[in-house]
Coordinates of N, CA and C in Angstrom, one line a residue:
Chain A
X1 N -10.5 16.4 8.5 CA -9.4 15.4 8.5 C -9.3 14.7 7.1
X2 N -8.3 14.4 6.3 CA -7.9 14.0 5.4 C -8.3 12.5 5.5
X3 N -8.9 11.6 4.7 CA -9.8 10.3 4.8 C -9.8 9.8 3.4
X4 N -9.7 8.3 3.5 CA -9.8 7.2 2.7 C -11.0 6.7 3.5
X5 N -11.9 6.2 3.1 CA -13.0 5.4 3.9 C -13.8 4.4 3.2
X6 N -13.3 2.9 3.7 CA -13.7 2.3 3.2 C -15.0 1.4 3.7
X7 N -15.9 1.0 2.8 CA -17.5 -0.2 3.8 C -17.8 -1.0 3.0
X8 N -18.0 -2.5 3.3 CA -17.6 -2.6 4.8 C -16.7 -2.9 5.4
X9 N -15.5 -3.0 6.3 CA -14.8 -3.4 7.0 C -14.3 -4.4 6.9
X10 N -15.2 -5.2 7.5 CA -15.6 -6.4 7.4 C -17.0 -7.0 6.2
X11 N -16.7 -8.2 5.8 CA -17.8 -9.4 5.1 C -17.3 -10.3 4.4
X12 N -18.6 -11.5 5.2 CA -18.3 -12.8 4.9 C -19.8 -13.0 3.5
X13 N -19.6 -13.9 3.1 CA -20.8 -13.4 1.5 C -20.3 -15.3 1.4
X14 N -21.3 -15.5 0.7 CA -21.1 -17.0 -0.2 C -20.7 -16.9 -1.8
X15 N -20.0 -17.8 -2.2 CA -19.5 -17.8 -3.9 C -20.9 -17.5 -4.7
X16 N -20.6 -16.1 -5.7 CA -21.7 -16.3 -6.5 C -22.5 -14.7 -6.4
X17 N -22.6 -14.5 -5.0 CA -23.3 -13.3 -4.4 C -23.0 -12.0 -4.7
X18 N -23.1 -11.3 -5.2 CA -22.7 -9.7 -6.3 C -22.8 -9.1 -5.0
X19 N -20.8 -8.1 -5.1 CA -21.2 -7.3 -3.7 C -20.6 -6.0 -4.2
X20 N -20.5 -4.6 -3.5 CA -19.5 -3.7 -4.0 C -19.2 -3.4 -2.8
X21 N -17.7 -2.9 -2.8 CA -17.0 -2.7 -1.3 C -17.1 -1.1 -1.6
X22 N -17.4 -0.1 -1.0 CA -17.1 1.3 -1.3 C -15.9 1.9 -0.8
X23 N -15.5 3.2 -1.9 CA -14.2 3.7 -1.3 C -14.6 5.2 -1.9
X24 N -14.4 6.1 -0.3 CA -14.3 7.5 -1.2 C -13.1 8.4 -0.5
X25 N -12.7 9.5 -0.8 CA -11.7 10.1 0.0 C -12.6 11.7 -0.4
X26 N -11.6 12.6 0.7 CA -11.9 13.5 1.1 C -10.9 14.9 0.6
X27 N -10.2 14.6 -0.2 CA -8.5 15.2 -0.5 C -9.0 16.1 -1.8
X28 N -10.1 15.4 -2.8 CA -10.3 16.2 -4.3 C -8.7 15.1 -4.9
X29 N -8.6 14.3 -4.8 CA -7.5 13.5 -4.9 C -8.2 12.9 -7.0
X30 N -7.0 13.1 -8.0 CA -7.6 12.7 -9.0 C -6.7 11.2 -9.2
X31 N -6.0 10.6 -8.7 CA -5.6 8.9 -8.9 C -6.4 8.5 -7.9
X32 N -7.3 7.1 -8.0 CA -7.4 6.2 -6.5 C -7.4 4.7 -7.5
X33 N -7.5 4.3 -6.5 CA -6.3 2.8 -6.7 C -7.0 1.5 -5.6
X34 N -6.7 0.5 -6.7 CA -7.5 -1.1 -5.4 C -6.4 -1.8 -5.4
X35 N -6.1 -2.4 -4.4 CA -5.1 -3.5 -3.9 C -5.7 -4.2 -3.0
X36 N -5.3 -6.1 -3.7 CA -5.7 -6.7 -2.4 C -3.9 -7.0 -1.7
X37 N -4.1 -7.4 -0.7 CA -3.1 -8.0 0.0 C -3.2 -9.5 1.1
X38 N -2.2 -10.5 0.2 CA -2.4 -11.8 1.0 C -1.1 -12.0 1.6
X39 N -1.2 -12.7 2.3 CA -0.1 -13.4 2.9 C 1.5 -13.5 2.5
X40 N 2.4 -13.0 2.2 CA 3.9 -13.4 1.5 C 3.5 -12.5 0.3
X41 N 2.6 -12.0 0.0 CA 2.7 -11.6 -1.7 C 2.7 -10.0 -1.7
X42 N 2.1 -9.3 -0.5 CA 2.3 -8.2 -0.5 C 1.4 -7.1 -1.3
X43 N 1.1 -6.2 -1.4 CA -0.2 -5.4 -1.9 C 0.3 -5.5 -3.5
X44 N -1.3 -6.1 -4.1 CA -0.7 -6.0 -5.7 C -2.2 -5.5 -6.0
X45 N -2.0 -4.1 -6.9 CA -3.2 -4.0 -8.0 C -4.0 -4.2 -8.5
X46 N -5.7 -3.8 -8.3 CA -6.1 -4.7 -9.1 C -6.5 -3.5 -10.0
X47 N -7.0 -2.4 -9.5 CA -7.8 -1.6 -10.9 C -7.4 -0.6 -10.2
X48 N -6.7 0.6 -10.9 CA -6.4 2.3 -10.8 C -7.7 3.2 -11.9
X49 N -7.6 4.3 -11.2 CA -8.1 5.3 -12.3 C -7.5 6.8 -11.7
X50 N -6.9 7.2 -13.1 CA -6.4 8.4 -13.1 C -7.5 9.9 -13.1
X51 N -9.1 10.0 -12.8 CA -9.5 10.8 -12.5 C -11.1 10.5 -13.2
X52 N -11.8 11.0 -13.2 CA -13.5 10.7 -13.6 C -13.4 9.9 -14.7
X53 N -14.5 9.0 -15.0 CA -14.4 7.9 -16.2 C -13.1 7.7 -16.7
X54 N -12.2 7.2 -16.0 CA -10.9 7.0 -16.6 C -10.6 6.2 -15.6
X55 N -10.4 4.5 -15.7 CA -10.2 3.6 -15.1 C -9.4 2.4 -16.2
X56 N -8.3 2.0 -15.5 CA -7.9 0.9 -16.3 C -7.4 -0.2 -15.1
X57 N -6.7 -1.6 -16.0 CA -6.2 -2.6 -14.6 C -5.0 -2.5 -14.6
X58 N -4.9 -3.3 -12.9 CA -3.8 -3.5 -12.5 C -2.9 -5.0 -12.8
X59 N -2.4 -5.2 -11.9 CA -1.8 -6.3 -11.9 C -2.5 -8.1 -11.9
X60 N -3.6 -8.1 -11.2 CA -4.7 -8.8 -10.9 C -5.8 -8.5 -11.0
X61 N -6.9 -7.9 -12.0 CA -8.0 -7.7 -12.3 C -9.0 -8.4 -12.5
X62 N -8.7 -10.0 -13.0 CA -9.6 -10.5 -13.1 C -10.8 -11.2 -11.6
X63 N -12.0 -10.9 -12.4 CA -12.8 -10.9 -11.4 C -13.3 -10.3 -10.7
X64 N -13.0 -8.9 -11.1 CA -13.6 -7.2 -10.3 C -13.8 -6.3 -11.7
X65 N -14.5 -5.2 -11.0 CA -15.1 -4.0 -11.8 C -15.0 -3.1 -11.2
X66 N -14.7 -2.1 -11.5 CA -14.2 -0.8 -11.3 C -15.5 0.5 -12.2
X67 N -15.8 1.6 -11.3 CA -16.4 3.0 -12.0 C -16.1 4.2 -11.3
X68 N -15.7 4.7 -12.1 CA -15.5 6.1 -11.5 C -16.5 7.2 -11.9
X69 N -17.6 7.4 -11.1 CA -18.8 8.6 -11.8 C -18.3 9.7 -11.1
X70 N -17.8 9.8 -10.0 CA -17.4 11.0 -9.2 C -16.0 10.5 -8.5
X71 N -16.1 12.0 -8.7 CA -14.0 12.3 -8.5 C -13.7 11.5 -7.1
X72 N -14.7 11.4 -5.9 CA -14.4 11.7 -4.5 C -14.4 9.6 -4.5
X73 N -15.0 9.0 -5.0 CA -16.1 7.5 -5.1 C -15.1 6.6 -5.8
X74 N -15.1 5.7 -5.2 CA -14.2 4.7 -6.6 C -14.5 3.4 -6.0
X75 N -15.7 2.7 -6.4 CA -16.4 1.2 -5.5 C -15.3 0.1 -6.4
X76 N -15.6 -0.9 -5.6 CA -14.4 -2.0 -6.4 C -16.1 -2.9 -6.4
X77 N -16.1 -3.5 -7.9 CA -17.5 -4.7 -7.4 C -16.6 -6.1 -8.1
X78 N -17.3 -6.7 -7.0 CA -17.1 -8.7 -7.2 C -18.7 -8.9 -8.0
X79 N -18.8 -9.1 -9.2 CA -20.2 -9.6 -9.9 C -20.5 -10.8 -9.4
X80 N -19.6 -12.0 -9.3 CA -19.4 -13.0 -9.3 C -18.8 -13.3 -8.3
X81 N -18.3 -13.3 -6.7 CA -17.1 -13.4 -6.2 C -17.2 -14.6 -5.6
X82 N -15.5 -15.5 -6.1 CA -15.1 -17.3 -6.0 C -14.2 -16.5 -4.3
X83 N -14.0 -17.9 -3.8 CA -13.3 -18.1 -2.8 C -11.7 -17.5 -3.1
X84 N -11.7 -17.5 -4.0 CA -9.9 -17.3 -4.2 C -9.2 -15.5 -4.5
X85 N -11.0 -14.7 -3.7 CA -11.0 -13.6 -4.1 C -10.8 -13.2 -2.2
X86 N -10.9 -14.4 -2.0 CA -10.9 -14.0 -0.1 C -9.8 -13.1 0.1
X87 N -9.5 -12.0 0.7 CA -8.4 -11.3 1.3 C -8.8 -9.7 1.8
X88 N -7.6 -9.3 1.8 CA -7.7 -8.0 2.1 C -7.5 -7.1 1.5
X89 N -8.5 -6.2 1.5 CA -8.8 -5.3 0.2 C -8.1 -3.9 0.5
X90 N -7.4 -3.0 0.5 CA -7.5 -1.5 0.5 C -7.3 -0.7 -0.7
X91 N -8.0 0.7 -0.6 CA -8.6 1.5 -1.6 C -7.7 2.7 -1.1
X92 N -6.8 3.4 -2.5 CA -5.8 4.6 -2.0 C -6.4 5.3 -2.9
X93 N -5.7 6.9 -2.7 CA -5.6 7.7 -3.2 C -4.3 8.7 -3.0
X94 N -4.6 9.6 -4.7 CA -3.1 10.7 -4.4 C -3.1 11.6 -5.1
X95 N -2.8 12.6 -5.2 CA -3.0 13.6 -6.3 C -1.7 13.2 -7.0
X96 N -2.2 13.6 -8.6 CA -1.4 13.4 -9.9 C -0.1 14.0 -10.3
X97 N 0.0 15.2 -9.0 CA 1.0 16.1 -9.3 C 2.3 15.4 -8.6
X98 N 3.5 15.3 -9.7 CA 4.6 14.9 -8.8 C 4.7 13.6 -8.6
X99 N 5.2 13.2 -7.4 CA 5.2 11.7 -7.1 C 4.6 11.6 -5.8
X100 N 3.4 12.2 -5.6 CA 2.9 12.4 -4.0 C 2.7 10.9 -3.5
X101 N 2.6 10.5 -1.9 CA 2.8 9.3 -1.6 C 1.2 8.7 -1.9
X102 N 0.4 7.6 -1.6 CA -0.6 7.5 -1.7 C -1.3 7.3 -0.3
X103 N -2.6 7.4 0.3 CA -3.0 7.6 0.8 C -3.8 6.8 1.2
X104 N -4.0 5.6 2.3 CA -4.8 4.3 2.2 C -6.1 4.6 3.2
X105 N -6.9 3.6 2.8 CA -7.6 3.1 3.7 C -7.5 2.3 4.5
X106 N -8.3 1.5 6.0 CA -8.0 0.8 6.7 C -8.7 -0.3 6.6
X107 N -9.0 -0.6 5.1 CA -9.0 -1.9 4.2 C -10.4 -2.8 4.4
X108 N -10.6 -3.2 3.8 CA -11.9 -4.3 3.8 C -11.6 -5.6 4.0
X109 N -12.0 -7.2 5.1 CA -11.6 -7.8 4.8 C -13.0 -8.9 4.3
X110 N -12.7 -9.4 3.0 CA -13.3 -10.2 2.3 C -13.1 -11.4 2.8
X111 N -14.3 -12.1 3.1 CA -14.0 -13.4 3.0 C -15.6 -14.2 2.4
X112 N -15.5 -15.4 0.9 CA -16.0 -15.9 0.3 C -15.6 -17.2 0.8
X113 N -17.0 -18.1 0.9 CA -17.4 -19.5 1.4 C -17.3 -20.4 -0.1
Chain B
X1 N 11.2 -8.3 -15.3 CA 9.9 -7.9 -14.4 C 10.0 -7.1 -13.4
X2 N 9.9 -6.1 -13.1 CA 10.2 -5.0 -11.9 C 9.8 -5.8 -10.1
X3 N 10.6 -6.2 -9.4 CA 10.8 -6.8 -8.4 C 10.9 -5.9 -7.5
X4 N 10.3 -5.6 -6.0 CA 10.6 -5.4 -4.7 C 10.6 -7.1 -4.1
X5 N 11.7 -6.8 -3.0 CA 12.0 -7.8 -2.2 C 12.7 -7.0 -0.7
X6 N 11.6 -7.5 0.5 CA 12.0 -6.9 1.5 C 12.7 -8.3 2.7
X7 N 14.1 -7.5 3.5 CA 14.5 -8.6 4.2 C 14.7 -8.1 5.3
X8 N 14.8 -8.7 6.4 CA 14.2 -9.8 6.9 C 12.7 -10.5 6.9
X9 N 12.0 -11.5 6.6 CA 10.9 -11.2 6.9 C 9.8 -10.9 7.9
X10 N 10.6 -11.0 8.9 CA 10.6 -11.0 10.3 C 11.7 -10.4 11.2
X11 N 11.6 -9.5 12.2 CA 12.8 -9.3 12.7 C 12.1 -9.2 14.2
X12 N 12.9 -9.5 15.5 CA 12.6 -9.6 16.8 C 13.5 -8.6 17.8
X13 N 13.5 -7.7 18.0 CA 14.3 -6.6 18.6 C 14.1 -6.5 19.9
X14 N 15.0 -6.5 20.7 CA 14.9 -5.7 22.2 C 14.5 -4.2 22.2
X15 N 14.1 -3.6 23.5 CA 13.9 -2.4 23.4 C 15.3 -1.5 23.5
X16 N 15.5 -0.9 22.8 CA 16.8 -0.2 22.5 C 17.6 -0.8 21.6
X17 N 17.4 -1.5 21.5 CA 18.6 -2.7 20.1 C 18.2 -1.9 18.7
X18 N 19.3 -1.3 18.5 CA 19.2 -0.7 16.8 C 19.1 -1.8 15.7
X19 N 18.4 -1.6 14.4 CA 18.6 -2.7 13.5 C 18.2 -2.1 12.7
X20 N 18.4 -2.9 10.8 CA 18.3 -2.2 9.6 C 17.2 -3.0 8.7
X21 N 16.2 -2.8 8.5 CA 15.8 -3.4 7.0 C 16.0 -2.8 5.5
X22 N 15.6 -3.8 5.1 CA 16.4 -3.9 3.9 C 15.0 -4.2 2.8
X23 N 15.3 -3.4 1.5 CA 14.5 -3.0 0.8 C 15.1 -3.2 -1.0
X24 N 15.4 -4.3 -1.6 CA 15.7 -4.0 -2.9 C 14.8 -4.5 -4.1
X25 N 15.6 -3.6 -5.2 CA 14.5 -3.4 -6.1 C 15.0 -3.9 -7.5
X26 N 14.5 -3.9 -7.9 CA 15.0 -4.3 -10.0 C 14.1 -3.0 -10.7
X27 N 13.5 -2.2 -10.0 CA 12.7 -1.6 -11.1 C 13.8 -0.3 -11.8
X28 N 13.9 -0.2 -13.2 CA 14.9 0.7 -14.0 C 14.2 1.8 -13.9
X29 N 15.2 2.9 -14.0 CA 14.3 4.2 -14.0 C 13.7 4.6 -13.0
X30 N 13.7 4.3 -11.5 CA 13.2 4.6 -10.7 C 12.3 6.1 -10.6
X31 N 11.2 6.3 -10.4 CA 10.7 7.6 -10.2 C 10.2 7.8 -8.6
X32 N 10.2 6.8 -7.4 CA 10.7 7.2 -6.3 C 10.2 5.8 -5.9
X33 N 10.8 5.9 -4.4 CA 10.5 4.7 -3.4 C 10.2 5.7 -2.2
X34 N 8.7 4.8 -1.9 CA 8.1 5.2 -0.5 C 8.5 4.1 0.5
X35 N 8.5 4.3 1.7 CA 8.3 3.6 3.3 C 6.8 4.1 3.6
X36 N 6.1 2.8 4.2 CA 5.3 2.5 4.9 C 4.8 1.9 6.1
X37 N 4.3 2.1 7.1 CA 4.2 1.5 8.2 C 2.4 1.0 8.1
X38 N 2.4 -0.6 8.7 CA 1.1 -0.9 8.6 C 0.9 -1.6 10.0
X39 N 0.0 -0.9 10.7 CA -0.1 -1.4 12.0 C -1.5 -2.7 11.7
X40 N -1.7 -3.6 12.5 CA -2.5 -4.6 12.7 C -4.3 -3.7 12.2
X41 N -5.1 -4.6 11.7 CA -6.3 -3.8 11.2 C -6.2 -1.9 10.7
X42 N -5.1 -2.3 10.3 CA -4.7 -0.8 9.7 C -4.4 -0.7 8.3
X43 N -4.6 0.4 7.8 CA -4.0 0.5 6.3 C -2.2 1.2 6.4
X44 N -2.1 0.9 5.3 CA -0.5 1.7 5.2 C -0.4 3.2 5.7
X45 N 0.6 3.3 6.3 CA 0.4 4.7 6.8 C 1.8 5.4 6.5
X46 N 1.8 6.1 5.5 CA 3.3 6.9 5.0 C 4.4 7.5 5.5
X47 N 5.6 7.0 5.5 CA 6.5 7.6 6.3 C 7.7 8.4 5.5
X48 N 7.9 7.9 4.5 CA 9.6 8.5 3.3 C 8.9 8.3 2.1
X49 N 9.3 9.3 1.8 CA 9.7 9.1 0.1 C 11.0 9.4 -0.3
X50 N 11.9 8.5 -0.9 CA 13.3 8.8 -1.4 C 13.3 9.0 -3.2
X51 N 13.8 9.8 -3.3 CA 14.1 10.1 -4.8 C 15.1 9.7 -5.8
X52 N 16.5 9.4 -5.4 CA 17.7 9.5 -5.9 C 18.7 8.6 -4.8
X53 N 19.3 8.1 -5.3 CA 20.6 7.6 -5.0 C 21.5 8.5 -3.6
X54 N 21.2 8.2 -2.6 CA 22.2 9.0 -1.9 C 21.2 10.0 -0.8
X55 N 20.1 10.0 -1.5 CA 19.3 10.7 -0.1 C 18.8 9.9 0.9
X56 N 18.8 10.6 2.2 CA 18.4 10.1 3.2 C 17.2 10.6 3.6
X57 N 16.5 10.5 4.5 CA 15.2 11.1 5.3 C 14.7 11.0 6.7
X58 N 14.9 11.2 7.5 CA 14.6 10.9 9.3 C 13.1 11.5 9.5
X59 N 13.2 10.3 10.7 CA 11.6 10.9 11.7 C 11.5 10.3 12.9
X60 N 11.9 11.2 13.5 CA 12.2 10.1 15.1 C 13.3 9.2 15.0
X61 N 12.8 7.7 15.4 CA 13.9 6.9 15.4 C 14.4 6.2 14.3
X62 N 13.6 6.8 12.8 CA 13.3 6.2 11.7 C 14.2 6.9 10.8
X63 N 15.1 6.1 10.1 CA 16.0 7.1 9.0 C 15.6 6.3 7.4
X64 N 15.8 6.8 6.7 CA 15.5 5.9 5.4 C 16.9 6.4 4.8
X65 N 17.4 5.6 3.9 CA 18.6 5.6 2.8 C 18.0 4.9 1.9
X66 N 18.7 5.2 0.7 CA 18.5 5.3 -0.8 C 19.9 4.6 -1.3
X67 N 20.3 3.7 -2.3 CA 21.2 3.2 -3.1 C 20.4 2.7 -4.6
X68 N 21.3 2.7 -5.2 CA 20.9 2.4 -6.9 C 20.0 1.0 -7.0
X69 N 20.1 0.1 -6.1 CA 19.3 -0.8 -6.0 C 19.1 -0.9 -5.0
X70 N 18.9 -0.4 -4.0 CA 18.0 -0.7 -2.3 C 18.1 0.3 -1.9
X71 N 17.1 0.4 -0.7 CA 16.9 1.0 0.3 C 17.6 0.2 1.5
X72 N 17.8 0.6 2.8 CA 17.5 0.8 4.5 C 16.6 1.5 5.5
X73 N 16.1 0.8 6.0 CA 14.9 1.6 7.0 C 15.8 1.3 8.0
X74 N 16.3 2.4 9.0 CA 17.7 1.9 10.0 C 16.5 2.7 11.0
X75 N 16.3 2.4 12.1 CA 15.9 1.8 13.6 C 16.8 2.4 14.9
X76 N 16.5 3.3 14.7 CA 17.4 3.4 16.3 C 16.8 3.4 17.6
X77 N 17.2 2.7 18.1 CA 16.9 2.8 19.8 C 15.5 2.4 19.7
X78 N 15.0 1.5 19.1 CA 13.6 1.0 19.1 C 12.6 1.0 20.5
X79 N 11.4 1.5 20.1 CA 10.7 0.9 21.4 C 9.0 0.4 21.0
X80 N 9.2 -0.1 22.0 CA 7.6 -0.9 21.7 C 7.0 -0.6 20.7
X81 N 6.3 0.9 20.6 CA 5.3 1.2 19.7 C 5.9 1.5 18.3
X82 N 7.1 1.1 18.0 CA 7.7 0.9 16.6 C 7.0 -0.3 16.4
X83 N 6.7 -1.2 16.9 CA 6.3 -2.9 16.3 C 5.0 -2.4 15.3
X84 N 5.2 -3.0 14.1 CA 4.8 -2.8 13.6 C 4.8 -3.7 11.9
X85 N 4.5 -3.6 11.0 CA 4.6 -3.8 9.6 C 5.0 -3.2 9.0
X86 N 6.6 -3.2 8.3 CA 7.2 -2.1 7.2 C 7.5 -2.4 6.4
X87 N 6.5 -1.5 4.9 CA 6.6 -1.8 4.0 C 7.5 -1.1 3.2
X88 N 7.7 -1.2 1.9 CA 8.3 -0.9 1.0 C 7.8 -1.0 0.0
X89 N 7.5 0.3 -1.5 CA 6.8 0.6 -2.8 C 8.0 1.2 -3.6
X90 N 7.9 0.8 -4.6 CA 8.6 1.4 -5.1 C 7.7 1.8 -7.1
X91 N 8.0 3.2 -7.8 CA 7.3 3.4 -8.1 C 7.5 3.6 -9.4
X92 N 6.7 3.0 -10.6 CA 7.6 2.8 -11.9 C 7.3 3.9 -12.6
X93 N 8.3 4.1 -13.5 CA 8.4 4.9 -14.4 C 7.1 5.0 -16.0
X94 N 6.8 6.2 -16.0 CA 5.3 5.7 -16.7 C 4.4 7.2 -16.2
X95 N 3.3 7.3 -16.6 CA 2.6 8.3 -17.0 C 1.8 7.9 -15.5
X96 N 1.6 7.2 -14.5 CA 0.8 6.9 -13.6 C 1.3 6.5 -11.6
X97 N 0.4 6.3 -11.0 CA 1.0 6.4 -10.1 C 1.5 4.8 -9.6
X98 N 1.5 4.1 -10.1 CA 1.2 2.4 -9.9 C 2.7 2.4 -8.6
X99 N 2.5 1.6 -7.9 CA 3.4 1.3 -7.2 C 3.3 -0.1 -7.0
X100 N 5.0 -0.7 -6.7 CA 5.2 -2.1 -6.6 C 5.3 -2.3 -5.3
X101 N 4.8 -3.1 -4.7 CA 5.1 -3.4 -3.0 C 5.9 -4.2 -2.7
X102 N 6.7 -4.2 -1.4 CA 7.1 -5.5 -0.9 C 6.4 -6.1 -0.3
X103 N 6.3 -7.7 0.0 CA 5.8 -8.6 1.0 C 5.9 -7.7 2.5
X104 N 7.2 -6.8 3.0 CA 6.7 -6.4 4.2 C 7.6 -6.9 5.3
X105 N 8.2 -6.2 6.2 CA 9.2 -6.7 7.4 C 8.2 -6.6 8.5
X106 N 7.8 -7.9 9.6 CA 7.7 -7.3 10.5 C 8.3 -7.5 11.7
X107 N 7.8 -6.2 12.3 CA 9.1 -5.8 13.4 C 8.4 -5.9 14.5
X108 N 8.9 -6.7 15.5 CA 8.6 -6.4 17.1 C 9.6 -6.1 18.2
X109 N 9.0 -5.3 19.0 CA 10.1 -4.8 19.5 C 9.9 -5.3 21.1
X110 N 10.2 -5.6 22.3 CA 9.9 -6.1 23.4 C 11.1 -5.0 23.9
X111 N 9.5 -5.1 25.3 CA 11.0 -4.6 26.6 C 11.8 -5.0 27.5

């Protein structure tokens, strides 16, 4: 079955605490993609990469890190993570060819004290 | 600045009551607009992609339209397990897959 899988689901962490949320898919998919999503604002970007070591930002990056060492893997890390990083996180993917749709996960939700 | 804006922000439906959302865009050069559905602790789950001015797309009770600046997600004969979250991306022109979101309609449907 075709899979986005993200861990963990759920986590609550205190300001300050270095975490990485993992994201891998199962497609051989060479784009994957982070978005958080709040309230009224709707899913905005924080870091894409178009296929192995090739990662740039999105719309909102500050405050995360991004690696891509394998095609299938794409962890989003909080070094540092402040309260205002609280939300909901999902990790897509899509192959490169065309305008294929992208393919989500069933998201992480973050929440910082 | 390339804008999605989805309306209503909310919509309250009877079971069977047809209705339309609404989906527009500012982005130039369009290289496509998706439909999404997001159920509760769920991720986006894909429904259309429109390409061009004038195409349509169905799935069940679901139709999508296409115009130079909007879309319609038209609804027919709704029932319960339509309620849901429907989004709207739309996808810019450029060497990458970036897509812009809407905030999101959502839809409940009652019997």
């Amino acid at each position: 079955e075709a899979q986005v899988t993200q861990n963990p689901r759920y986590l609550i962490t205190v300001t300050g605490k270095k975490l990485t949320v993992t994201c891998s898919q199962n497609m051989n998919h060479e784009y994957m993609s982070w978005y958080r999503q709040d309230p009224g604002l709707g899913l905005r970007q924080i870091y894409y990469s178009m296929n192995v070591e090739v990662t740039d930002k999105g719309d909102v990056p500050e405050g995360y890190k991004v690696s891509r060492k394998e095609k299938r893997n794409f962890p989003l890390i909080l070094e540092s993570p402040s309260p205002n990083q609280t939300s909901l996180y999902f990790c897509a993917s899509s192959s490169r060819v065309g305008n294929q749709p992208q393919h989500f996960g069933d998201g992480t939700r973050l929440s910082i004290l | 600045e390339d804008q999605v804006t989805q309306s209503p922000e909310a919509l309250r439906l009877q079971e069977g009551e047809s209705s339309s959302l609404n989906c527009s865009y500012t982005v130039s050069g369009l290289r496509g607009l998706f439909w999404y559905r997001q159920d509760p602790g769920k991720g986006p789950e894909f429904l259309f992609t429109l390409y061009s001015a004038g195409e349509e797309k169905e799935k069940e009770r679901l139709k999508a339209t296409l115009t130079k600046k909007e879309s319609f997600l038209h609804i027919t004969a709704p029932k319960p397990e339509d309620s849901a979250t429907y989004l709207c991306a739309v996808q810019e022109p450029g060497g990458y897959n970036k897509l812009i979101f809407g905030a999101g309609t959502r839809l409940a449907v009652h019997p």
